[in-house]
Amino acid sequence: MRSTQPAQMHLGAFLQDAGHHIAAWRHPDAPAGAGMNFDHFRYLAQRAEAAKFDMIFLGDQMTFQYEEDETLGRTSRTVNFEPLTLLSALAGSTSRIGLIATASTSYNEPFNVARKYASLDHISHGRAGWNVVTSWTGGEARNFNRSEVMEHGLRYRRAQEFVEVVKGLWDSWDSDALLDDRQQGYFFDPARLHVLDHQGEFFQVRGPLTISRSPQGHPVMVQAGSSADGQTLAARHAEVIFTAQRHLAEAQSFYRTVKEQLVSAGRTPESLKIMPGVFPVVGESAAHAREKFEQLQALVNPEIGWAVLARHLGGVDLSRYSPDDPVPDLPLTQGNQSRQALLLAFARRENLTIRELYWHVTGTRGHWCVFGTASEIADVLESWFTQGAADGFNIMAPWLPGGLDEFIDEVVPVLQRRGLFRTDYQGTTLRDHLGLAPPRSRYANREAR
């Protein structure tokens, strides 16, 4: 399986307001109101581009990340820019780095999503990517005319059809359809325009899309779910997977399973890049890095910690247990099942108490945390990359901008010296950076005239 990997790893910068630690907003170096501070995001995007990252990535939830109770005022995860709007602005402040934003298949319509991402691809000259999510929080459901979250399997059935419709709409125009023939009076060739006329279980969409074929053909398709349903969706459509894996053996198993599913789906292993999230804490030593992390942990309000744990366990209330009880066996809810399963397996394997799991989740949200010097962190990333566990990594800085600055200034040069990461871009589009072939239009055979 190692032969399927590229010569160099891919790196993304996952930008989360003041950082990925729940208390990052209280860090003395975090800017005030980071989630609504455009200058802050522009700085981060330009720093990641100068370091030759493949992409920046923005998640999204269309509700407060935590329920509206007494804990809400103690977290910064309440106000954030709409991600596509932000990336459209950042496209003008950058020139090479990929721009990936999240949009839900549960609370959007395919035509809107297809049009917006094609627009971003044109605005950025071929740097757009869509992170496909199905949305799993009750707050989002209630903001979109539903009393509860759709059942897990139903969400993914809808997502499969949603993605098929979006890809069909992206093929509405042949690449040479726009003529701008002013002498003959033809703006476009009607024979090179295609009407989708989709009729399905969830959607009836005629088309065509009211924007021409985008520079990449299709914006890059990204998927973040790791459940069985999520893997099925990824095997059919995804070109990048952002995943949460904590141990090398688990990451290798996930990597191998997904790549095998690609082959079964008629795709090549190289057509999808697997990029686990990593929460790196850089220090003068491993002990120093852990000390920096503990300083962040000390800023966590206990009630927020319990709220974070409940959220990541699908809303399960653990208040009837003592904090020092072992983590009980819990059923998976209709929420983010892959994250619930990951956390419960981790708790069982490490024999954690509820309190210990709470501290773990507040810090890293269940993602892989690496402590150490720049060389030690580079060693671990190299190990995963060379042993068939990852094609690259989505860097989740503990706080921003400092955590990303440290990774860029200290870890990236080590990776570059080892030949594991680029020193310059070789292309201009996100597909170029990822080594992904342009998609073939479903109407391609008609283009040969």
Coordinates of C-alpha atoms in Angstrom, one line a residue:
M1 CA 0.0 0.0 0.0
R2 CA 2.9 2.4 0.6
S3 CA 3.6 2.6 -3.2
T4 CA 0.3 4.6 -3.5
Q5 CA 1.7 7.5 -1.5
P6 CA 3.2 10.6 -3.1
A7 CA 6.8 11.5 -2.6
Q8 CA 5.9 14.4 -0.3
M9 CA 3.2 14.9 2.3
H10 CA 0.3 17.3 2.0
L11 CA -0.4 19.9 4.7
G12 CA -3.6 21.8 5.5
A13 CA -4.2 24.5 8.1
F14 CA -7.5 24.0 9.9
L15 CA -8.4 27.5 11.0
Q16 CA -10.7 27.7 14.1
D17 CA -11.2 31.3 15.4
A18 CA -8.6 31.6 18.2
G19 CA -7.5 28.0 18.0
H20 CA -8.6 24.4 18.5
H21 CA -8.2 24.3 22.2
I22 CA -11.6 25.2 23.8
A23 CA -9.9 27.9 26.0
A24 CA -7.7 29.3 23.2
W25 CA -9.6 32.5 23.2
R26 CA -8.3 33.1 26.7
H27 CA -4.7 32.7 25.6
P28 CA -2.8 36.1 26.2
D29 CA -1.7 36.1 22.5
A30 CA -5.1 35.4 20.9
P31 CA -6.7 38.4 19.2
A32 CA -10.0 39.7 20.6
G33 CA -13.0 38.5 18.7
A34 CA -10.9 36.2 16.5
G35 CA -13.9 34.5 14.9
M36 CA -15.1 37.9 13.4
N37 CA -11.6 39.4 12.8
F38 CA -10.9 39.4 9.0
D39 CA -7.3 40.7 9.5
H40 CA -6.6 37.7 11.7
F41 CA -7.8 35.2 9.1
R42 CA -5.9 37.1 6.3
Y43 CA -2.7 36.8 8.4
L44 CA -3.2 33.1 8.9
A45 CA -3.9 32.4 5.2
Q46 CA -0.9 34.4 4.1
R47 CA 1.4 32.6 6.6
A48 CA 0.2 29.2 5.5
E49 CA 0.6 30.2 1.8
A50 CA 4.2 31.5 2.5
A51 CA 4.9 28.1 4.1
K52 CA 3.6 26.4 0.9
F53 CA 0.7 24.6 2.6
D54 CA -1.7 22.9 0.2
M55 CA -4.8 24.5 1.7
I56 CA -6.6 26.3 4.5
F57 CA -9.7 24.7 5.8
L58 CA -12.8 26.1 7.5
G59 CA -15.3 24.0 9.3
D60 CA -18.9 25.2 9.9
Q61 CA -21.9 24.7 12.1
M62 CA -25.0 26.7 11.6
T63 CA -25.8 27.0 15.2
F64 CA -24.0 27.6 18.5
Q65 CA -21.5 24.8 19.1
Y66 CA -22.9 24.3 22.6
E67 CA -26.5 24.5 23.8
E68 CA -28.0 27.7 25.0
D69 CA -27.5 27.3 28.8
E70 CA -25.3 28.9 31.4
T71 CA -22.1 27.6 29.7
L72 CA -22.7 29.4 26.5
G73 CA -21.1 32.7 27.6
R74 CA -17.9 30.9 28.5
T75 CA -16.8 29.9 25.0
S76 CA -15.8 31.8 21.9
R77 CA -17.5 29.2 19.6
T78 CA -20.6 31.4 19.2
V79 CA -19.8 34.0 16.4
N80 CA -18.0 33.2 13.2
F81 CA -18.0 34.3 9.6
E82 CA -19.9 32.3 7.0
P83 CA -17.0 30.3 5.5
L84 CA -17.6 30.8 1.8
T85 CA -17.9 34.5 2.2
L86 CA -14.7 34.6 4.2
L87 CA -12.8 32.4 1.6
S88 CA -14.1 34.6 -1.2
A89 CA -12.5 37.6 0.6
L90 CA -9.3 35.6 1.3
A91 CA -9.0 34.6 -2.4
G92 CA -8.1 38.3 -3.1
S93 CA -5.4 38.3 -0.4
T94 CA -3.7 35.0 -1.6
S95 CA -2.8 33.6 -4.9
R96 CA -1.8 29.9 -4.6
I97 CA -3.1 28.2 -1.4
G98 CA -6.2 26.1 -1.6
L99 CA -9.5 27.3 -0.1
I100 CA -11.7 24.7 1.4
A101 CA -15.0 25.4 3.2
T102 CA -17.7 23.2 4.8
A103 CA -21.3 23.1 3.5
S104 CA -24.0 20.8 4.8
T105 CA -26.1 18.4 2.6
S106 CA -28.8 18.4 5.1
Y107 CA -29.6 22.1 5.2
N108 CA -28.8 23.4 1.7
E109 CA -30.0 22.7 -1.8
P110 CA -27.7 21.2 -4.5
F111 CA -28.1 24.1 -6.9
N112 CA -27.0 26.7 -4.3
V113 CA -24.0 24.7 -3.3
A114 CA -22.9 24.0 -6.8
R115 CA -23.2 27.6 -7.8
K116 CA -21.4 29.0 -4.8
Y117 CA -18.4 26.6 -5.0
A118 CA -18.1 27.0 -8.8
S119 CA -18.1 30.8 -8.2
L120 CA -15.3 30.5 -5.6
D121 CA -13.3 28.4 -8.0
H122 CA -13.5 31.1 -10.6
I123 CA -12.8 33.9 -8.2
S124 CA -9.7 32.1 -6.9
H125 CA -8.5 30.8 -10.3
G126 CA -8.9 27.1 -9.4
R127 CA -8.3 26.9 -5.6
A128 CA -11.7 25.9 -4.2
G129 CA -12.8 22.8 -2.4
W130 CA -16.0 21.6 -0.8
N131 CA -16.0 19.8 2.5
V132 CA -19.1 17.7 2.5
V133 CA -20.9 17.2 5.8
T134 CA -24.3 15.9 6.7
S135 CA -24.7 17.9 10.0
W136 CA -25.6 16.2 13.2
T137 CA -26.5 18.7 15.9
G138 CA -30.0 19.4 17.2
G139 CA -29.4 23.2 17.1
E140 CA -28.9 23.1 13.4
A141 CA -32.0 21.0 12.9
R142 CA -34.0 23.5 14.8
N143 CA -32.6 26.4 12.8
F144 CA -33.9 24.7 9.6
N145 CA -37.5 23.8 10.3
R146 CA -36.8 20.5 11.9
S147 CA -37.4 19.4 15.5
E148 CA -34.6 16.8 15.5
V149 CA -31.6 15.5 13.5
M150 CA -32.4 13.2 10.6
E151 CA -31.6 9.5 11.2
H152 CA -27.9 8.7 10.4
G153 CA -28.5 6.4 7.4
L154 CA -31.1 8.8 6.0
R155 CA -28.7 11.7 6.2
Y156 CA -26.1 9.8 4.2
R157 CA -28.6 8.6 1.6
R158 CA -29.6 12.3 1.1
A159 CA -25.9 13.2 1.0
Q160 CA -25.1 10.7 -1.7
E161 CA -27.8 12.0 -4.0
F162 CA -27.0 15.6 -3.1
V163 CA -23.3 15.2 -4.2
E164 CA -24.4 13.4 -7.4
V165 CA -26.6 16.4 -8.3
V166 CA -23.9 18.9 -7.5
K167 CA -21.4 17.1 -9.7
G168 CA -23.9 16.9 -12.5
L169 CA -24.6 20.6 -12.3
W170 CA -20.8 21.3 -12.4
D171 CA -20.8 19.5 -15.8
S172 CA -23.6 21.8 -17.2
W173 CA -21.1 23.5 -19.5
D174 CA -18.4 22.1 -21.7
S175 CA -15.0 23.7 -21.2
D176 CA -15.3 25.5 -24.6
A177 CA -19.0 26.4 -24.4
L178 CA -18.5 30.2 -24.1
L179 CA -17.7 31.6 -27.5
D180 CA -18.0 35.3 -27.0
D181 CA -18.3 35.5 -30.8
R182 CA -19.3 39.1 -31.3
Q183 CA -19.2 39.1 -35.1
Q184 CA -21.6 36.1 -35.4
G185 CA -23.6 37.1 -32.3
Y186 CA -23.1 33.9 -30.3
F187 CA -22.2 34.3 -26.6
F188 CA -22.2 30.5 -26.1
D189 CA -22.8 27.4 -28.1
P190 CA -26.1 25.9 -27.1
A191 CA -24.8 22.4 -28.2
R192 CA -22.2 22.6 -25.4
L193 CA -24.7 23.3 -22.7
H194 CA -26.3 20.3 -20.9
V195 CA -29.5 20.1 -18.9
L196 CA -29.3 17.7 -15.9
D197 CA -33.0 17.1 -15.4
H198 CA -32.4 15.1 -12.2
Q199 CA -35.4 13.3 -10.6
G200 CA -34.5 11.4 -7.4
E201 CA -35.6 10.4 -4.0
F202 CA -34.8 13.7 -2.4
F203 CA -34.3 16.2 -5.2
Q204 CA -35.8 17.3 -8.5
V205 CA -33.3 19.6 -10.2
R206 CA -33.5 20.6 -13.8
G207 CA -30.4 22.8 -14.3
P208 CA -28.3 23.9 -16.0
L209 CA -26.0 25.7 -13.7
T210 CA -25.9 29.5 -14.3
I211 CA -22.1 29.6 -14.1
S212 CA -19.6 28.2 -16.6
R213 CA -17.3 25.2 -16.0
S214 CA -14.9 26.1 -13.3
P215 CA -11.1 26.2 -13.7
Q216 CA -10.6 22.8 -12.0
G217 CA -13.5 21.2 -13.8
H218 CA -15.0 20.5 -10.3
P219 CA -13.8 22.0 -7.1
V220 CA -12.0 19.4 -5.0
M221 CA -14.4 17.2 -3.0
V222 CA -13.5 16.8 0.6
Q223 CA -15.2 14.6 3.2
A224 CA -14.8 14.5 7.0
G225 CA -16.8 11.5 8.2
S226 CA -15.2 8.2 9.2
S227 CA -18.2 6.1 9.9
A228 CA -19.2 3.2 7.6
D229 CA -21.6 5.4 5.8
G230 CA -19.0 8.2 5.6
Q231 CA -16.5 5.8 4.1
T232 CA -19.0 4.7 1.5
L233 CA -19.6 8.3 0.5
A234 CA -15.9 9.0 0.4
A235 CA -15.1 6.0 -1.7
R236 CA -17.6 7.2 -4.4
H237 CA -16.9 10.9 -4.4
A238 CA -14.2 12.2 -2.0
E239 CA -10.7 13.4 -3.2
V240 CA -9.5 14.3 0.4
I241 CA -10.6 12.8 3.7
F242 CA -10.1 14.7 6.9
T243 CA -10.2 12.1 9.7
A244 CA -9.6 11.8 13.4
Q245 CA -7.2 8.9 14.2
R246 CA -5.1 8.7 17.3
H247 CA -2.9 5.7 17.0
L248 CA -0.6 4.5 14.2
A249 CA -2.2 1.0 13.9
E250 CA -5.7 2.5 13.8
A251 CA -4.7 5.0 11.2
Q252 CA -3.0 2.3 9.1
S253 CA -6.2 0.2 9.2
F254 CA -8.4 3.1 8.3
Y255 CA -6.0 4.1 5.5
R256 CA -5.9 0.6 4.1
T257 CA -9.6 0.1 4.3
V258 CA -10.5 3.3 2.5
K259 CA -7.9 2.8 -0.2
E260 CA -9.3 -0.8 -0.8
Q261 CA -12.8 0.7 -1.0
L262 CA -11.6 3.1 -3.7
V263 CA -10.4 0.2 -5.8
S264 CA -13.7 -1.6 -5.3
A265 CA -15.5 1.6 -6.5
G266 CA -13.4 1.6 -9.7
R267 CA -11.0 4.4 -8.6
T268 CA -7.2 4.4 -8.1
P269 CA -5.7 4.7 -4.6
E270 CA -4.0 7.9 -5.7
S271 CA -7.3 9.6 -6.4
L272 CA -8.0 10.3 -2.7
K273 CA -5.7 11.8 -0.1
I274 CA -6.1 10.8 3.6
M275 CA -5.2 13.6 6.0
P276 CA -5.7 13.0 9.7
G277 CA -6.1 16.0 12.0
V278 CA -3.1 16.6 14.3
F279 CA -2.9 18.9 17.3
P280 CA 0.8 19.8 17.6
V281 CA 2.3 21.5 20.6
V282 CA 5.8 22.6 19.9
G283 CA 8.3 23.1 22.8
E284 CA 11.9 23.2 23.6
S285 CA 11.4 19.6 24.9
A286 CA 8.4 17.3 25.2
A287 CA 8.1 18.3 28.8
H288 CA 8.0 22.0 27.9
A289 CA 5.4 21.3 25.2
R290 CA 3.2 19.5 27.8
E291 CA 3.7 22.4 30.2
K292 CA 2.4 24.8 27.5
F293 CA -0.6 22.5 26.9
E294 CA -1.4 22.4 30.7
Q295 CA -1.3 26.2 30.8
L296 CA -4.2 26.1 28.2
Q297 CA -6.0 23.3 30.2
A298 CA -5.9 25.5 33.3
L299 CA -8.0 28.1 31.4
V300 CA -10.9 25.7 30.9
N301 CA -14.0 26.4 32.9
P302 CA -15.3 23.1 34.3
E303 CA -18.8 23.6 33.1
I304 CA -17.6 24.1 29.5
G305 CA -15.6 20.9 29.8
W306 CA -18.7 18.9 30.7
A307 CA -20.7 20.6 27.9
V308 CA -17.9 19.7 25.4
L309 CA -17.9 16.0 26.5
A310 CA -21.7 15.7 26.2
R311 CA -21.6 17.2 22.8
H312 CA -19.0 14.8 21.5
L313 CA -20.9 11.9 23.0
G314 CA -24.0 12.8 21.0
G315 CA -25.7 14.7 23.8
V316 CA -25.6 11.9 26.3
D317 CA -25.9 13.2 29.9
L318 CA -23.4 11.7 32.3
S319 CA -24.4 13.7 35.3
R320 CA -25.8 10.6 37.1
Y321 CA -22.3 9.3 37.3
S322 CA -19.4 10.4 39.5
P323 CA -16.6 12.1 37.6
D324 CA -14.2 9.4 38.9
D325 CA -16.3 6.5 37.5
P326 CA -15.0 4.6 34.5
V327 CA -16.5 5.8 31.2
P328 CA -19.7 3.6 30.8
D329 CA -20.7 1.7 27.7
L330 CA -22.9 4.1 25.8
P331 CA -25.0 3.7 22.6
L332 CA -24.3 5.7 19.5
T333 CA -26.8 8.4 18.9
Q334 CA -27.9 10.0 15.6
G335 CA -25.0 12.5 15.9
N336 CA -21.4 12.2 14.8
Q337 CA -21.1 8.5 15.2
S338 CA -17.5 8.1 14.1
R339 CA -16.3 10.6 16.7
Q340 CA -18.5 9.0 19.4
A341 CA -17.0 5.6 18.6
L342 CA -13.5 7.0 18.5
L343 CA -13.8 8.5 22.0
L344 CA -15.5 5.5 23.6
A345 CA -12.9 3.1 22.1
F346 CA -10.1 5.4 23.4
A347 CA -11.7 5.6 26.9
R348 CA -12.0 1.8 27.0
R349 CA -8.4 1.2 25.7
E350 CA -6.9 3.7 28.2
N351 CA -9.3 2.7 31.0
L352 CA -10.2 6.4 31.5
T353 CA -12.5 7.9 34.1
I354 CA -15.2 10.3 33.0
R355 CA -13.0 13.1 34.4
E356 CA -10.0 12.0 32.4
L357 CA -12.0 11.8 29.2
Y358 CA -13.4 15.2 29.9
W359 CA -9.9 16.7 30.1
H360 CA -8.9 14.9 27.0
V361 CA -11.8 16.2 24.9
T362 CA -11.6 19.8 26.1
G363 CA -8.1 20.0 24.9
T364 CA -8.0 18.2 21.5
R365 CA -11.7 17.4 20.7
G366 CA -10.6 13.8 20.2
H367 CA -7.9 14.4 17.7
W368 CA -4.3 13.2 17.7
C369 CA -2.1 15.4 20.0
V370 CA 1.7 15.4 19.5
F371 CA 4.0 17.0 22.0
G372 CA 7.7 17.7 21.4
T373 CA 10.4 19.6 19.8
A374 CA 10.2 20.4 16.1
S375 CA 12.4 17.4 15.2
E376 CA 10.3 15.1 17.5
I377 CA 7.1 16.2 15.9
A378 CA 8.6 15.9 12.4
D379 CA 9.7 12.3 13.4
V380 CA 6.1 11.3 14.3
L381 CA 4.6 12.8 11.1
E382 CA 7.3 11.1 9.0
S383 CA 6.5 7.8 10.7
W384 CA 2.8 8.0 9.9
F385 CA 3.5 9.2 6.4
T386 CA 6.1 6.5 5.5
Q387 CA 4.2 3.6 7.2
G388 CA 1.0 3.9 5.2
A389 CA -1.1 5.8 7.7
A390 CA -1.5 9.2 6.0
D391 CA -1.0 11.1 2.8
G392 CA -0.6 14.3 4.8
F393 CA -2.0 16.1 7.8
N394 CA -4.6 18.8 8.7
I395 CA -2.8 21.0 11.2
M396 CA -5.0 22.0 14.1
A397 CA -3.1 24.7 16.0
P398 CA -3.9 24.8 19.8
W399 CA -4.1 28.6 19.7
L400 CA -3.9 31.1 16.9
P401 CA -1.9 32.7 15.5
G402 CA 1.0 31.5 17.8
G403 CA 0.5 27.7 17.5
L404 CA 0.4 27.9 13.7
D405 CA 3.4 30.3 13.6
E406 CA 5.4 27.8 15.7
F407 CA 4.6 24.9 13.5
I408 CA 5.5 26.9 10.3
D409 CA 8.7 28.4 11.7
E410 CA 10.0 25.3 13.4
V411 CA 8.5 22.1 12.1
V412 CA 8.0 22.9 8.4
P413 CA 11.7 23.6 7.8
V414 CA 12.6 20.2 9.3
L415 CA 10.1 18.4 7.0
Q416 CA 11.6 20.4 4.0
R417 CA 15.2 19.5 4.9
R418 CA 14.1 15.8 4.9
G419 CA 12.5 16.2 1.5
L420 CA 9.1 15.4 3.0
F421 CA 7.4 18.7 2.1
R422 CA 7.7 21.1 -0.8
T423 CA 9.8 24.2 -0.8
D424 CA 7.7 25.8 -3.5
Y425 CA 4.4 25.3 -5.3
Q426 CA 4.7 23.4 -8.6
G427 CA 1.3 24.4 -9.9
T428 CA -1.4 27.0 -9.4
T429 CA -4.6 25.1 -8.5
L430 CA -5.6 23.0 -5.5
R431 CA -5.7 20.0 -7.8
D432 CA -2.1 20.7 -8.8
H433 CA -1.0 20.8 -5.1
L434 CA -2.7 17.5 -4.3
G435 CA -1.7 15.7 -7.5
L436 CA -5.3 15.1 -8.5
A437 CA -6.4 14.7 -12.1
P438 CA -9.1 17.0 -13.5
P439 CA -12.5 15.3 -13.5
R440 CA -13.9 14.1 -16.7
S441 CA -17.2 15.5 -17.6
R442 CA -20.1 13.1 -18.0
Y443 CA -20.6 14.7 -21.4
A444 CA -17.0 14.5 -22.4
N445 CA -17.7 12.2 -25.4
R446 CA -19.8 14.9 -26.9
E447 CA -17.0 17.4 -26.8
A448 CA -15.0 15.7 -29.5
R449 CA -16.5 17.2 -32.6

